[in-house]
mmCIF file of C-alpha atoms in Angstrom:
data_model
loop_
_atom_site.group_PDB
_atom_site.id
_atom_site.type_symbol
_atom_site.label_atom_id
_atom_site.label_comp_id
_atom_site.label_asym_id
_atom_site.label_seq_id
_atom_site.Cartn_x
_atom_site.Cartn_y
_atom_site.Cartn_z
ATOM 1 C CA UNK A 23 -85.023 -12.043 12.125
ATOM 2 C CA UNK A 24 -80.983 -12.575 12.705
ATOM 3 C CA UNK A 25 -81.089 -16.201 13.835
ATOM 4 C CA UNK A 26 -83.295 -17.064 10.915
ATOM 5 C CA UNK A 27 -81.053 -15.129 8.428
ATOM 6 C CA UNK A 28 -77.913 -17.141 10.187
ATOM 7 C CA UNK A 29 -79.366 -20.297 10.014
ATOM 8 C CA UNK A 30 -80.092 -20.089 6.217
ATOM 9 C CA UNK A 31 -76.626 -18.648 5.458
ATOM 10 C CA UNK A 32 -75.404 -21.790 7.177
ATOM 11 C CA UNK A 33 -77.475 -23.789 4.766
ATOM 12 C CA UNK A 34 -76.019 -21.773 1.975
ATOM 13 C CA UNK A 35 -72.608 -22.546 3.243
ATOM 14 C CA UNK A 36 -73.379 -26.198 3.602
ATOM 15 C CA UNK A 37 -74.868 -26.489 0.273
ATOM 16 C CA UNK A 38 -71.834 -24.973 -1.428
ATOM 17 C CA UNK A 39 -69.684 -27.573 0.226
ATOM 18 C CA UNK A 40 -71.727 -30.424 -0.635
ATOM 19 C CA UNK A 41 -72.884 -29.392 -4.326
ATOM 20 C CA UNK A 42 -69.618 -28.036 -5.886
ATOM 21 C CA UNK A 43 -69.424 -25.274 -8.422
ATOM 22 C CA UNK A 44 -72.728 -23.033 -8.463
ATOM 23 C CA UNK A 45 -75.064 -22.931 -11.644
ATOM 24 C CA UNK A 46 -74.653 -20.005 -13.559
ATOM 25 C CA UNK A 47 -77.441 -17.510 -13.350
ATOM 26 C CA UNK A 48 -78.392 -14.992 -16.112
ATOM 27 C CA UNK A 49 -78.685 -11.697 -14.314
ATOM 28 C CA UNK A 50 -80.762 -10.067 -16.790
ATOM 29 C CA UNK A 51 -83.741 -12.616 -15.998
ATOM 30 C CA UNK A 52 -82.809 -12.973 -12.299
ATOM 31 C CA UNK A 53 -85.589 -11.050 -10.980
ATOM 32 C CA UNK A 54 -88.156 -12.315 -13.433
ATOM 33 C CA UNK A 55 -87.239 -15.839 -12.496
ATOM 34 C CA UNK A 56 -87.776 -14.864 -8.787
ATOM 35 C CA UNK A 57 -91.156 -13.654 -9.458
ATOM 36 C CA UNK A 58 -92.219 -16.764 -11.442
ATOM 37 C CA UNK A 59 -90.954 -18.989 -8.093
ATOM 38 C CA UNK A 60 -92.840 -16.677 -5.632
ATOM 39 C CA UNK A 61 -95.746 -18.096 -3.958
ATOM 40 C CA UNK A 62 -99.326 -16.524 -3.826
ATOM 41 C CA UNK A 63 -98.469 -14.486 -0.445
ATOM 42 C CA UNK A 64 -95.455 -12.922 -1.930
ATOM 43 C CA UNK A 65 -97.535 -11.958 -5.192
ATOM 44 C CA UNK A 66 -100.191 -10.605 -3.025
ATOM 45 C CA UNK A 67 -97.691 -8.299 -1.128
ATOM 46 C CA UNK A 68 -96.248 -7.170 -4.445
ATOM 47 C CA UNK A 69 -99.637 -6.406 -5.394
ATOM 48 C CA UNK A 70 -100.501 -4.337 -2.482
ATOM 49 C CA UNK A 71 -97.205 -2.339 -2.713
ATOM 50 C CA UNK A 72 -97.472 -1.859 -6.546
ATOM 51 C CA UNK A 73 -101.095 -0.237 -5.932
ATOM 52 C CA UNK A 74 -99.723 1.783 -3.094
ATOM 53 C CA UNK A 75 -96.854 2.773 -5.111
ATOM 54 C CA UNK A 76 -99.194 4.051 -8.169
ATOM 55 C CA UNK A 77 -101.342 6.093 -5.673
ATOM 56 C CA UNK A 78 -98.546 7.663 -3.747
ATOM 57 C CA UNK A 79 -97.062 8.829 -7.024
ATOM 58 C CA UNK A 80 -100.294 10.128 -8.386
ATOM 59 C CA UNK A 81 -100.697 12.186 -5.090
ATOM 60 C CA UNK A 82 -96.905 13.160 -5.432
ATOM 61 C CA UNK A 83 -97.278 14.395 -8.943
ATOM 62 C CA UNK A 84 -100.796 15.994 -8.484
ATOM 63 C CA UNK A 85 -99.404 17.869 -5.257
ATOM 64 C CA UNK A 86 -96.324 19.057 -6.694
ATOM 65 C CA UNK A 87 -98.260 20.713 -9.559
ATOM 66 C CA UNK A 88 -100.744 22.281 -7.595
ATOM 67 C CA UNK A 89 -98.080 23.957 -5.144
ATOM 68 C CA UNK A 90 -96.241 25.083 -8.294
ATOM 69 C CA UNK A 91 -99.157 26.764 -9.600
ATOM 70 C CA UNK A 92 -100.236 28.115 -6.034
ATOM 71 C CA UNK A 93 -96.557 29.626 -5.680
ATOM 72 C CA UNK A 94 -96.612 31.113 -9.159
ATOM 73 C CA UNK A 95 -100.099 32.790 -8.617
ATOM 74 C CA UNK A 96 -99.374 34.036 -5.331
ATOM 75 C CA UNK A 97 -96.631 35.785 -6.710
ATOM 76 C CA UNK A 98 -98.714 37.409 -9.360
ATOM 77 C CA UNK A 99 -101.265 38.250 -7.197
ATOM 78 C CA UNK A 100 -99.360 39.998 -4.678
ATOM 79 C CA UNK A 101 -97.815 42.275 -7.534
ATOM 80 C CA UNK A 102 -101.109 42.907 -8.678
ATOM 81 C CA UNK A 103 -102.393 43.847 -4.993
ATOM 82 C CA UNK A 104 -99.819 46.118 -4.301
ATOM 83 C CA UNK A 105 -100.149 48.130 -7.766
ATOM 84 C CA UNK A 106 -103.782 48.449 -7.125
ATOM 85 C CA UNK A 107 -105.423 51.552 -6.110
ATOM 86 C CA UNK A 108 -108.974 50.355 -5.001
ATOM 87 C CA UNK A 109 -109.957 47.150 -3.534
ATOM 88 C CA UNK A 110 -112.803 47.033 -5.935
ATOM 89 C CA UNK A 111 -109.762 46.606 -8.822
ATOM 90 C CA UNK A 112 -108.405 43.563 -6.988
ATOM 91 C CA UNK A 113 -111.721 41.838 -6.569
ATOM 92 C CA UNK A 114 -112.531 42.189 -10.209
ATOM 93 C CA UNK A 115 -109.443 40.352 -11.133
ATOM 94 C CA UNK A 116 -108.876 38.104 -8.300
ATOM 95 C CA UNK A 117 -110.557 34.919 -10.263
ATOM 96 C CA UNK A 118 -107.494 35.049 -12.591
ATOM 97 C CA UNK A 119 -105.275 34.145 -9.655
ATOM 98 C CA UNK A 120 -107.736 31.707 -8.022
ATOM 99 C CA UNK A 121 -104.790 28.590 -7.600
ATOM 100 C CA UNK A 122 -103.087 31.078 -4.991
ATOM 101 C CA UNK A 123 -104.410 30.723 -1.233
ATOM 102 C CA UNK A 124 -104.173 34.468 -1.073
ATOM 103 C CA UNK A 125 -107.149 34.831 -3.135
ATOM 104 C CA UNK A 126 -109.238 33.282 -0.960
ATOM 105 C CA UNK A 127 -108.210 35.255 2.223
ATOM 106 C CA UNK A 128 -108.888 38.357 -0.085
ATOM 107 C CA UNK A 129 -111.983 37.280 -1.059
ATOM 108 C CA UNK A 130 -113.327 36.354 2.366
ATOM 109 C CA UNK A 131 -112.149 39.759 3.915
ATOM 110 C CA UNK A 132 -113.275 41.730 1.115
ATOM 111 C CA UNK A 133 -116.808 40.172 1.573
ATOM 112 C CA UNK A 134 -116.911 40.838 5.071
ATOM 113 C CA UNK A 135 -115.877 44.695 4.502
ATOM 114 C CA UNK A 136 -118.720 44.888 2.076
ATOM 115 C CA UNK A 137 -121.050 43.428 4.299
ATOM 116 C CA UNK A 138 -120.100 46.147 7.064
ATOM 117 C CA UNK A 139 -119.560 49.070 4.750
ATOM 118 C CA UNK A 140 -120.955 48.418 1.530
ATOM 119 C CA UNK A 141 -117.718 48.715 -0.399
ATOM 120 C CA UNK A 142 -116.362 52.033 0.883
ATOM 121 C CA UNK A 143 -115.448 53.718 3.980
ATOM 122 C CA UNK A 144 -113.762 52.706 7.309
ATOM 123 C CA UNK A 145 -114.353 49.177 8.616
ATOM 124 C CA UNK A 146 -116.491 49.048 11.430
ATOM 125 C CA UNK A 147 -115.376 45.721 13.204
ATOM 126 C CA UNK A 148 -111.731 45.070 12.199
ATOM 127 C CA UNK A 149 -112.217 41.814 14.676
ATOM 128 C CA UNK A 150 -114.643 40.345 12.119
ATOM 129 C CA UNK A 151 -112.098 40.995 9.482
ATOM 130 C CA UNK A 152 -109.312 39.165 11.255
ATOM 131 C CA UNK A 153 -111.610 36.278 12.094
ATOM 132 C CA UNK A 154 -112.595 36.363 8.312
ATOM 133 C CA UNK A 155 -109.046 36.218 7.294
ATOM 134 C CA UNK A 156 -108.129 33.545 9.749
ATOM 135 C CA UNK A 157 -110.785 30.985 8.857
ATOM 136 C CA UNK A 158 -110.145 31.592 4.878
ATOM 137 C CA UNK A 159 -106.457 30.924 5.364
ATOM 138 C CA UNK A 160 -107.467 27.824 7.560
ATOM 139 C CA UNK A 161 -109.420 26.589 4.842
ATOM 140 C CA UNK A 162 -107.087 27.097 2.038
ATOM 141 C CA UNK A 163 -104.081 25.357 3.956
ATOM 142 C CA UNK A 164 -106.604 22.364 4.928
ATOM 143 C CA UNK A 165 -107.274 22.008 1.173
ATOM 144 C CA UNK A 166 -103.699 21.904 0.344
ATOM 145 C CA UNK A 167 -103.120 19.330 2.905
ATOM 146 C CA UNK A 168 -105.574 17.169 1.621
ATOM 147 C CA UNK A 169 -104.382 13.413 0.859
ATOM 148 C CA UNK A 170 -101.020 14.220 2.310
ATOM 149 C CA UNK A 171 -102.167 11.457 5.320
ATOM 150 C CA UNK A 172 -102.127 8.938 2.221
ATOM 151 C CA UNK A 173 -98.347 9.664 1.823
ATOM 152 C CA UNK A 174 -97.791 9.425 5.463
ATOM 153 C CA UNK A 175 -99.602 6.146 5.774
ATOM 154 C CA UNK A 176 -98.143 4.522 2.659
ATOM 155 C CA UNK A 177 -94.684 5.507 3.870
ATOM 156 C CA UNK A 178 -95.108 4.185 7.429
ATOM 157 C CA UNK A 179 -96.997 0.608 6.371
ATOM 158 C CA UNK A 180 -95.300 -0.233 3.280
ATOM 159 C CA UNK A 181 -91.963 -1.479 5.181
ATOM 160 C CA UNK A 182 -94.187 -3.677 7.365
ATOM 161 C CA UNK A 183 -96.108 -4.957 4.328
ATOM 162 C CA UNK A 184 -92.784 -5.843 2.635
ATOM 163 C CA UNK A 185 -91.636 -7.461 6.098
ATOM 164 C CA UNK A 186 -94.773 -9.441 6.276
ATOM 165 C CA UNK A 187 -93.838 -10.765 2.690
ATOM 166 C CA UNK A 188 -90.033 -11.462 4.247
ATOM 167 C CA UNK A 189 -91.441 -13.345 7.038
ATOM 168 C CA UNK A 190 -93.669 -15.713 4.823
ATOM 169 C CA UNK A 191 -90.559 -16.237 2.777
ATOM 170 C CA UNK A 192 -88.462 -17.464 5.397
ATOM 171 C CA UNK A 193 -91.532 -19.731 6.378
ATOM 172 C CA UNK A 194 -91.566 -21.057 2.823
ATOM 173 C CA UNK A 195 -87.923 -21.587 2.912
ATOM 174 C CA UNK A 196 -88.260 -23.850 6.221
ATOM 175 C CA UNK A 197 -90.887 -25.606 4.732
ATOM 176 C CA UNK A 198 -89.205 -26.454 1.628
ATOM 177 C CA UNK A 199 -86.119 -27.843 3.873
ATOM 178 C CA UNK A 200 -88.665 -29.936 5.607
ATOM 179 C CA UNK A 201 -90.068 -31.364 2.387
ATOM 180 C CA UNK A 202 -86.638 -32.045 0.637
ATOM 181 C CA UNK A 203 -85.042 -33.236 3.595
ATOM 182 C CA UNK A 204 -81.867 -31.986 3.177
ATOM 183 C CA UNK A 205 -80.056 -28.650 3.393
ATOM 184 C CA UNK A 206 -79.673 -27.558 -0.085
ATOM 185 C CA UNK A 207 -79.726 -24.346 -1.857
ATOM 186 C CA UNK A 208 -82.332 -25.317 -4.360
ATOM 187 C CA UNK A 209 -84.763 -25.997 -1.217
ATOM 188 C CA UNK A 210 -84.319 -22.540 0.396
ATOM 189 C CA UNK A 211 -83.933 -20.379 -2.681
ATOM 190 C CA UNK A 212 -87.540 -19.472 -3.671
ATOM 191 C CA UNK A 213 -88.237 -18.510 0.062
ATOM 192 C CA UNK A 214 -85.171 -16.581 0.178
ATOM 193 C CA UNK A 215 -86.028 -14.857 -3.289
ATOM 194 C CA UNK A 216 -89.586 -13.896 -2.065
ATOM 195 C CA UNK A 217 -88.087 -12.427 1.259
ATOM 196 C CA UNK A 218 -85.644 -10.193 -0.858
ATOM 197 C CA UNK A 219 -87.852 -9.046 -3.303
ATOM 198 C CA UNK A 220 -90.728 -8.083 -0.969
ATOM 199 C CA UNK A 221 -88.448 -6.315 1.382
ATOM 200 C CA UNK A 222 -86.918 -4.187 -1.413
ATOM 201 C CA UNK A 223 -90.480 -3.483 -2.787
ATOM 202 C CA UNK A 224 -91.494 -2.192 0.710
ATOM 203 C CA UNK A 225 -88.713 0.280 0.937
ATOM 204 C CA UNK A 226 -88.870 1.217 -2.535
ATOM 205 C CA UNK A 227 -92.471 2.395 -2.058
ATOM 206 C CA UNK A 228 -92.028 3.957 1.348
ATOM 207 C CA UNK A 229 -89.035 6.224 0.919
ATOM 208 C CA UNK A 230 -90.485 8.473 -1.905
ATOM 209 C CA UNK A 231 -93.454 8.863 -0.055
ATOM 210 C CA UNK A 232 -92.119 9.890 3.117
ATOM 211 C CA UNK A 233 -89.641 12.300 1.368
ATOM 212 C CA UNK A 234 -92.734 13.890 -0.500
ATOM 213 C CA UNK A 235 -94.996 13.862 2.671
ATOM 214 C CA UNK A 236 -91.974 15.881 4.493
ATOM 215 C CA UNK A 237 -91.512 18.195 1.706
ATOM 216 C CA UNK A 238 -95.021 18.963 0.948
ATOM 217 C CA UNK A 239 -95.599 19.484 4.691
ATOM 218 C CA UNK A 240 -93.217 22.125 4.948
ATOM 219 C CA UNK A 241 -94.632 23.716 1.786
ATOM 220 C CA UNK A 242 -98.030 23.888 3.451
ATOM 221 C CA UNK A 243 -96.128 25.781 6.619
ATOM 222 C CA UNK A 244 -94.797 28.324 3.955
ATOM 223 C CA UNK A 245 -98.132 29.032 2.488
ATOM 224 C CA UNK A 246 -99.717 29.281 6.125
ATOM 225 C CA UNK A 247 -96.889 31.583 7.059
ATOM 226 C CA UNK A 248 -97.775 33.868 3.835
ATOM 227 C CA UNK A 249 -101.593 33.803 4.247
ATOM 228 C CA UNK A 250 -101.074 35.292 7.814
ATOM 229 C CA UNK A 251 -98.273 37.852 6.299
ATOM 230 C CA UNK A 252 -100.913 38.898 3.703
ATOM 231 C CA UNK A 253 -103.773 39.210 5.945
ATOM 232 C CA UNK A 254 -101.769 41.519 8.067
ATOM 233 C CA UNK A 255 -101.073 43.476 5.245
ATOM 234 C CA UNK A 256 -104.609 43.916 4.015
ATOM 235 C CA UNK A 257 -105.952 44.521 7.268
ATOM 236 C CA UNK A 258 -103.202 47.139 7.933
ATOM 237 C CA UNK A 259 -104.370 48.785 4.770
ATOM 238 C CA UNK A 260 -107.798 49.024 5.844
ATOM 239 C CA UNK A 261 -107.032 50.055 10.001
ATOM 240 C CA UNK A 262 -104.153 52.408 10.379
ATOM 241 C CA UNK A 263 -105.202 55.918 8.849
ATOM 242 C CA UNK A 264 -108.973 57.135 9.015
ATOM 243 C CA UNK A 265 -110.546 57.186 5.962
ATOM 244 C CA UNK A 266 -112.355 60.103 4.168
ATOM 245 C CA UNK A 267 -116.080 59.273 3.726
ATOM 246 C CA UNK A 268 -116.749 56.854 0.927
ATOM 247 C CA UNK A 269 -112.769 56.449 0.475
ATOM 248 C CA UNK A 270 -111.420 52.908 -0.690
ATOM 249 C CA UNK A 271 -108.852 51.733 1.831
ATOM 250 C CA UNK A 272 -106.315 50.828 -1.065
ATOM 251 C CA UNK A 273 -106.955 54.121 -2.504
ATOM 252 C CA UNK A 274 -106.085 55.760 0.920
ATOM 253 C CA UNK A 275 -102.781 53.801 1.153
ATOM 254 C CA UNK A 276 -101.770 55.094 -2.550
ATOM 255 C CA UNK A 277 -102.610 58.639 -1.622
ATOM 256 C CA UNK A 278 -100.371 58.340 1.536
ATOM 257 C CA UNK A 279 -97.546 56.725 -0.573
ATOM 258 C CA UNK A 280 -97.561 59.951 -2.897
ATOM 259 C CA UNK A 281 -97.765 62.311 -0.155
ATOM 260 C CA UNK A 282 -94.519 60.799 1.764
#
Protein backbone atom coordinates (compact mmCIF):
# COMPACT_ATOMS: atom_id res chain seq x y z
CA UNK A 1 0.00 0.00 0.00
CA UNK A 2 2.85 2.44 0.69
CA UNK A 3 4.06 2.69 -2.94
CA UNK A 4 0.48 3.36 -4.08
CA UNK A 5 -0.02 6.21 -1.63
CA UNK A 6 3.42 7.56 -2.46
CA UNK A 7 2.46 7.58 -6.13
CA UNK A 8 -0.78 9.42 -5.44
CA UNK A 9 1.08 11.92 -3.25
CA UNK A 10 3.42 12.55 -6.17
CA UNK A 11 0.41 13.22 -8.40
CA UNK A 12 -0.96 15.65 -5.83
CA UNK A 13 2.32 17.57 -5.75
CA UNK A 14 2.55 17.57 -9.52
CA UNK A 15 -1.05 18.77 -9.81
CA UNK A 16 -0.46 21.60 -7.36
CA UNK A 17 2.59 22.72 -9.28
CA UNK A 18 0.64 22.82 -12.59
CA UNK A 19 -2.80 24.00 -11.52
CA UNK A 20 -1.90 26.93 -9.27
CA UNK A 21 -4.09 27.80 -6.31
CA UNK A 22 -6.46 25.04 -5.19
CA UNK A 23 -10.22 25.68 -5.15
CA UNK A 24 -11.92 26.59 -1.90
CA UNK A 25 -13.61 23.60 -0.23
CA UNK A 26 -16.61 23.87 2.04
CA UNK A 27 -15.59 21.74 5.02
CA UNK A 28 -19.17 21.45 6.27
CA UNK A 29 -20.28 19.56 3.17
CA UNK A 30 -17.00 17.83 2.31
CA UNK A 31 -18.05 14.42 3.61
CA UNK A 32 -21.41 14.56 1.85
CA UNK A 33 -19.67 15.62 -1.34
CA UNK A 34 -17.27 12.67 -1.07
CA UNK A 35 -20.19 10.30 -0.48
CA UNK A 36 -21.98 11.62 -3.56
CA UNK A 37 -18.83 11.08 -5.60
CA UNK A 38 -18.27 7.55 -4.26
CA UNK A 39 -18.77 4.60 -6.54
CA UNK A 40 -21.05 1.60 -6.00
CA UNK A 41 -18.31 -0.51 -4.39
CA UNK A 42 -17.54 2.14 -1.77
CA UNK A 43 -21.24 2.66 -1.05
CA UNK A 44 -21.75 -1.10 -0.67
CA UNK A 45 -18.81 -1.27 1.75
CA UNK A 46 -20.20 1.64 3.76
CA UNK A 47 -23.62 -0.02 3.83
CA UNK A 48 -22.11 -3.21 5.25
CA UNK A 49 -20.21 -1.23 7.86
CA UNK A 50 -23.31 0.74 8.87
CA UNK A 51 -25.27 -2.48 9.36
CA UNK A 52 -22.39 -4.00 11.36
CA UNK A 53 -22.21 -0.88 13.53
CA UNK A 54 -25.96 -0.93 14.28
CA UNK A 55 -25.85 -4.63 15.13
CA UNK A 56 -22.79 -4.26 17.38
CA UNK A 57 -24.28 -1.31 19.26
CA UNK A 58 -27.53 -3.22 19.76
CA UNK A 59 -25.52 -6.05 21.34
CA UNK A 60 -23.42 -3.63 23.41
CA UNK A 61 -26.40 -1.79 24.87
CA UNK A 62 -28.34 -5.00 25.50
CA UNK A 63 -25.43 -6.71 27.24
CA UNK A 64 -24.62 -3.63 29.29
CA UNK A 65 -28.20 -3.52 30.57
CA UNK A 66 -28.26 -7.28 31.28
CA UNK A 67 -24.96 -7.24 33.16
CA UNK A 68 -26.01 -4.23 35.23
CA UNK A 69 -29.24 -5.96 36.28
CA UNK A 70 -27.40 -9.22 36.99
CA UNK A 71 -24.89 -7.45 39.26
CA UNK A 72 -27.59 -5.61 41.21
CA UNK A 73 -29.78 -8.69 41.63
CA UNK A 74 -26.79 -10.83 42.64
CA UNK A 75 -26.00 -8.47 45.51
CA UNK A 76 -29.64 -8.51 46.63
CA UNK A 77 -29.88 -12.29 46.38
CA UNK A 78 -26.73 -12.81 48.44
CA UNK A 79 -28.09 -10.54 51.17
CA UNK A 80 -31.37 -12.48 51.20
CA UNK A 81 -29.55 -15.82 51.23
CA UNK A 82 -27.35 -14.88 54.18
CA UNK A 83 -30.28 -13.53 56.18
CA UNK A 84 -32.56 -16.53 55.58
CA UNK A 85 -32.97 -19.28 58.17
CA UNK A 86 -34.32 -21.99 55.85
CA UNK A 87 -33.66 -23.05 52.28
CA UNK A 88 -37.40 -23.07 51.64
CA UNK A 89 -37.53 -19.35 52.38
CA UNK A 90 -34.91 -18.65 49.73
CA UNK A 91 -36.59 -20.94 47.20
CA UNK A 92 -39.85 -19.07 47.69
CA UNK A 93 -38.37 -15.64 46.87
CA UNK A 94 -35.68 -16.67 44.37
CA UNK A 95 -37.86 -15.73 41.38
CA UNK A 96 -37.62 -12.09 42.46
CA UNK A 97 -33.89 -12.16 41.73
CA UNK A 98 -34.10 -14.11 38.46
CA UNK A 99 -31.67 -11.89 36.43
CA UNK A 100 -28.92 -13.01 38.81
CA UNK A 101 -26.95 -16.08 37.65
CA UNK A 102 -26.70 -17.11 41.31
CA UNK A 103 -30.41 -17.91 41.30
CA UNK A 104 -29.89 -20.59 38.66
CA UNK A 105 -27.14 -22.18 40.76
CA UNK A 106 -29.28 -22.15 43.88
CA UNK A 107 -32.39 -23.51 42.13
CA UNK A 108 -30.49 -26.39 40.54
CA UNK A 109 -28.75 -27.37 43.78
CA UNK A 110 -31.98 -27.06 45.77
CA UNK A 111 -33.91 -29.23 43.32
CA UNK A 112 -31.21 -31.91 43.53
CA UNK A 113 -31.24 -31.63 47.31
CA UNK A 114 -35.04 -32.07 47.41
CA UNK A 115 -34.82 -35.15 45.20
CA UNK A 116 -32.32 -36.64 47.64
CA UNK A 117 -33.94 -35.72 50.95
CA UNK A 118 -37.44 -34.47 50.29
CA UNK A 119 -36.45 -30.98 51.44
CA UNK A 120 -35.00 -31.67 54.90
CA UNK A 121 -32.15 -33.58 56.47
CA UNK A 122 -28.55 -34.06 55.45
CA UNK A 123 -27.78 -34.48 51.72
CA UNK A 124 -27.01 -38.09 50.83
CA UNK A 125 -24.71 -37.36 47.90
CA UNK A 126 -22.78 -34.08 48.06
CA UNK A 127 -20.97 -34.92 44.81
CA UNK A 128 -24.28 -34.83 42.94
CA UNK A 129 -24.95 -31.38 44.41
CA UNK A 130 -21.52 -30.20 43.27
CA UNK A 131 -22.20 -31.43 39.74
CA UNK A 132 -25.57 -29.67 39.73
CA UNK A 133 -23.94 -26.42 40.86
CA UNK A 134 -21.24 -26.67 38.20
CA UNK A 135 -23.77 -27.42 35.45
CA UNK A 136 -25.99 -24.50 36.45
CA UNK A 137 -22.99 -22.17 36.66
CA UNK A 138 -21.79 -23.16 33.19
CA UNK A 139 -25.27 -22.69 31.73
CA UNK A 140 -25.66 -19.21 33.23
CA UNK A 141 -22.25 -18.06 32.01
CA UNK A 142 -22.92 -19.49 28.55
CA UNK A 143 -26.17 -17.53 28.41
CA UNK A 144 -24.35 -14.35 29.39
CA UNK A 145 -21.74 -14.94 26.69
CA UNK A 146 -24.35 -15.28 23.95
CA UNK A 147 -23.82 -12.97 20.96
CA UNK A 148 -20.41 -11.83 22.25
CA UNK A 149 -18.79 -13.70 19.37
CA UNK A 150 -20.57 -11.26 17.04
CA UNK A 151 -18.70 -8.40 18.69
CA UNK A 152 -15.41 -10.24 18.24
CA UNK A 153 -16.24 -10.97 14.60
CA UNK A 154 -17.28 -7.38 13.84
CA UNK A 155 -14.19 -6.02 15.58
CA UNK A 156 -11.95 -8.35 13.59
CA UNK A 157 -13.35 -8.02 10.07
CA UNK A 158 -14.50 -4.37 9.96
CA UNK A 159 -10.98 -2.98 9.32
CA UNK A 160 -10.54 -5.48 6.49
CA UNK A 161 -13.88 -4.54 4.97
CA UNK A 162 -12.77 -0.91 5.14
CA UNK A 163 -9.42 -1.90 3.63
CA UNK A 164 -11.24 -3.54 0.74
CA UNK A 165 -12.96 -0.21 0.07
CA UNK A 166 -9.56 1.48 0.29
CA UNK A 167 -8.04 -0.84 -2.29
CA UNK A 168 -10.97 -0.34 -4.65
CA UNK A 169 -10.68 3.42 -4.17
CA UNK A 170 -7.03 3.30 -5.19
CA UNK A 171 -7.95 1.20 -8.23
CA UNK A 172 -10.60 3.78 -9.14
CA UNK A 173 -8.04 6.56 -8.72
CA UNK A 174 -5.66 4.98 -11.21
CA UNK A 175 -8.53 4.26 -13.55
CA UNK A 176 -9.41 7.96 -13.39
CA UNK A 177 -5.82 8.82 -14.27
CA UNK A 178 -5.95 6.52 -17.27
CA UNK A 179 -9.19 8.05 -18.52
CA UNK A 180 -8.02 11.64 -18.01
CA UNK A 181 -4.63 11.06 -19.59
CA UNK A 182 -3.01 13.57 -17.20
CA UNK A 183 -1.99 13.43 -13.53
CA UNK A 184 -4.45 15.96 -12.13
CA UNK A 185 -6.02 16.27 -8.71
CA UNK A 186 -9.50 16.10 -10.24
CA UNK A 187 -8.72 12.70 -11.73
CA UNK A 188 -7.56 11.02 -8.53
CA UNK A 189 -9.68 12.83 -5.90
CA UNK A 190 -12.82 10.61 -6.10
CA UNK A 191 -10.87 7.39 -5.65
CA UNK A 192 -8.81 8.78 -2.79
CA UNK A 193 -12.00 10.06 -1.11
CA UNK A 194 -13.50 6.55 -1.25
CA UNK A 195 -10.33 5.14 0.26
CA UNK A 196 -10.31 7.61 3.14
CA UNK A 197 -14.01 7.21 3.95
CA UNK A 198 -14.08 3.42 3.97
CA UNK A 199 -10.89 3.14 6.01
CA UNK A 200 -12.16 5.55 8.66
CA UNK A 201 -15.57 3.83 8.73
CA UNK A 202 -13.99 0.43 9.26
CA UNK A 203 -12.01 1.71 12.25
CA UNK A 204 -15.03 3.49 13.74
CA UNK A 205 -17.01 0.24 13.64
CA UNK A 206 -14.20 -2.00 14.90
CA UNK A 207 -12.91 -0.03 17.90
CA UNK A 208 -16.14 0.03 20.00
CA UNK A 209 -16.83 -3.63 19.21
CA UNK A 210 -13.37 -4.75 20.36
CA UNK A 211 -13.46 -2.64 23.54
CA UNK A 212 -16.94 -3.91 24.44
CA UNK A 213 -15.99 -7.53 23.73
CA UNK A 214 -12.99 -7.35 26.06
CA UNK A 215 -14.99 -5.67 28.83
CA UNK A 216 -17.91 -8.10 28.60
CA UNK A 217 -15.61 -11.12 28.51
CA UNK A 218 -13.97 -9.92 31.71
CA UNK A 219 -17.41 -9.45 33.29
CA UNK A 220 -18.38 -13.01 32.32
CA UNK A 221 -15.24 -14.35 34.01
CA UNK A 222 -16.15 -12.35 37.10
CA UNK A 223 -19.67 -13.80 37.15
CA UNK A 224 -18.26 -17.30 36.73
CA UNK A 225 -16.01 -16.76 39.76
CA UNK A 226 -18.94 -15.44 41.79
CA UNK A 227 -21.01 -18.49 40.84
CA UNK A 228 -18.24 -20.80 42.05
CA UNK A 229 -17.89 -18.89 45.33
CA UNK A 230 -21.63 -18.98 45.95
CA UNK A 231 -21.82 -22.69 45.11
CA UNK A 232 -19.10 -23.44 47.66
CA UNK A 233 -20.88 -21.31 50.27
CA UNK A 234 -24.17 -23.10 49.61
CA UNK A 235 -22.66 -26.58 49.65
CA UNK A 236 -20.64 -25.84 52.79
CA UNK A 237 -23.84 -24.89 54.58
CA UNK A 238 -25.22 -28.33 53.70
CA UNK A 239 -22.11 -30.39 54.39
CA UNK A 240 -20.07 -29.15 57.34
CA UNK A 241 -22.15 -30.10 60.38
CA UNK A 242 -24.40 -33.09 60.99
CA UNK A 243 -28.08 -32.26 60.84
CA UNK A 244 -30.77 -33.23 63.23
CA UNK A 245 -33.48 -35.33 61.55
CA UNK A 246 -35.70 -33.05 59.48
CA UNK A 247 -33.51 -29.97 60.06
CA UNK A 248 -32.95 -27.52 57.21
CA UNK A 249 -29.25 -26.87 56.38
CA UNK A 250 -29.58 -23.09 56.49
CA UNK A 251 -31.53 -23.28 59.73
CA UNK A 252 -28.67 -25.34 61.16
CA UNK A 253 -26.16 -22.70 60.09
CA UNK A 254 -28.21 -19.95 61.72
CA UNK A 255 -28.32 -21.94 64.96
CA UNK A 256 -24.56 -22.41 64.87
CA UNK A 257 -24.11 -18.66 64.54
CA UNK A 258 -26.23 -18.01 67.64
CA UNK A 259 -24.19 -20.43 69.77
CA UNK A 260 -20.77 -19.09 68.69
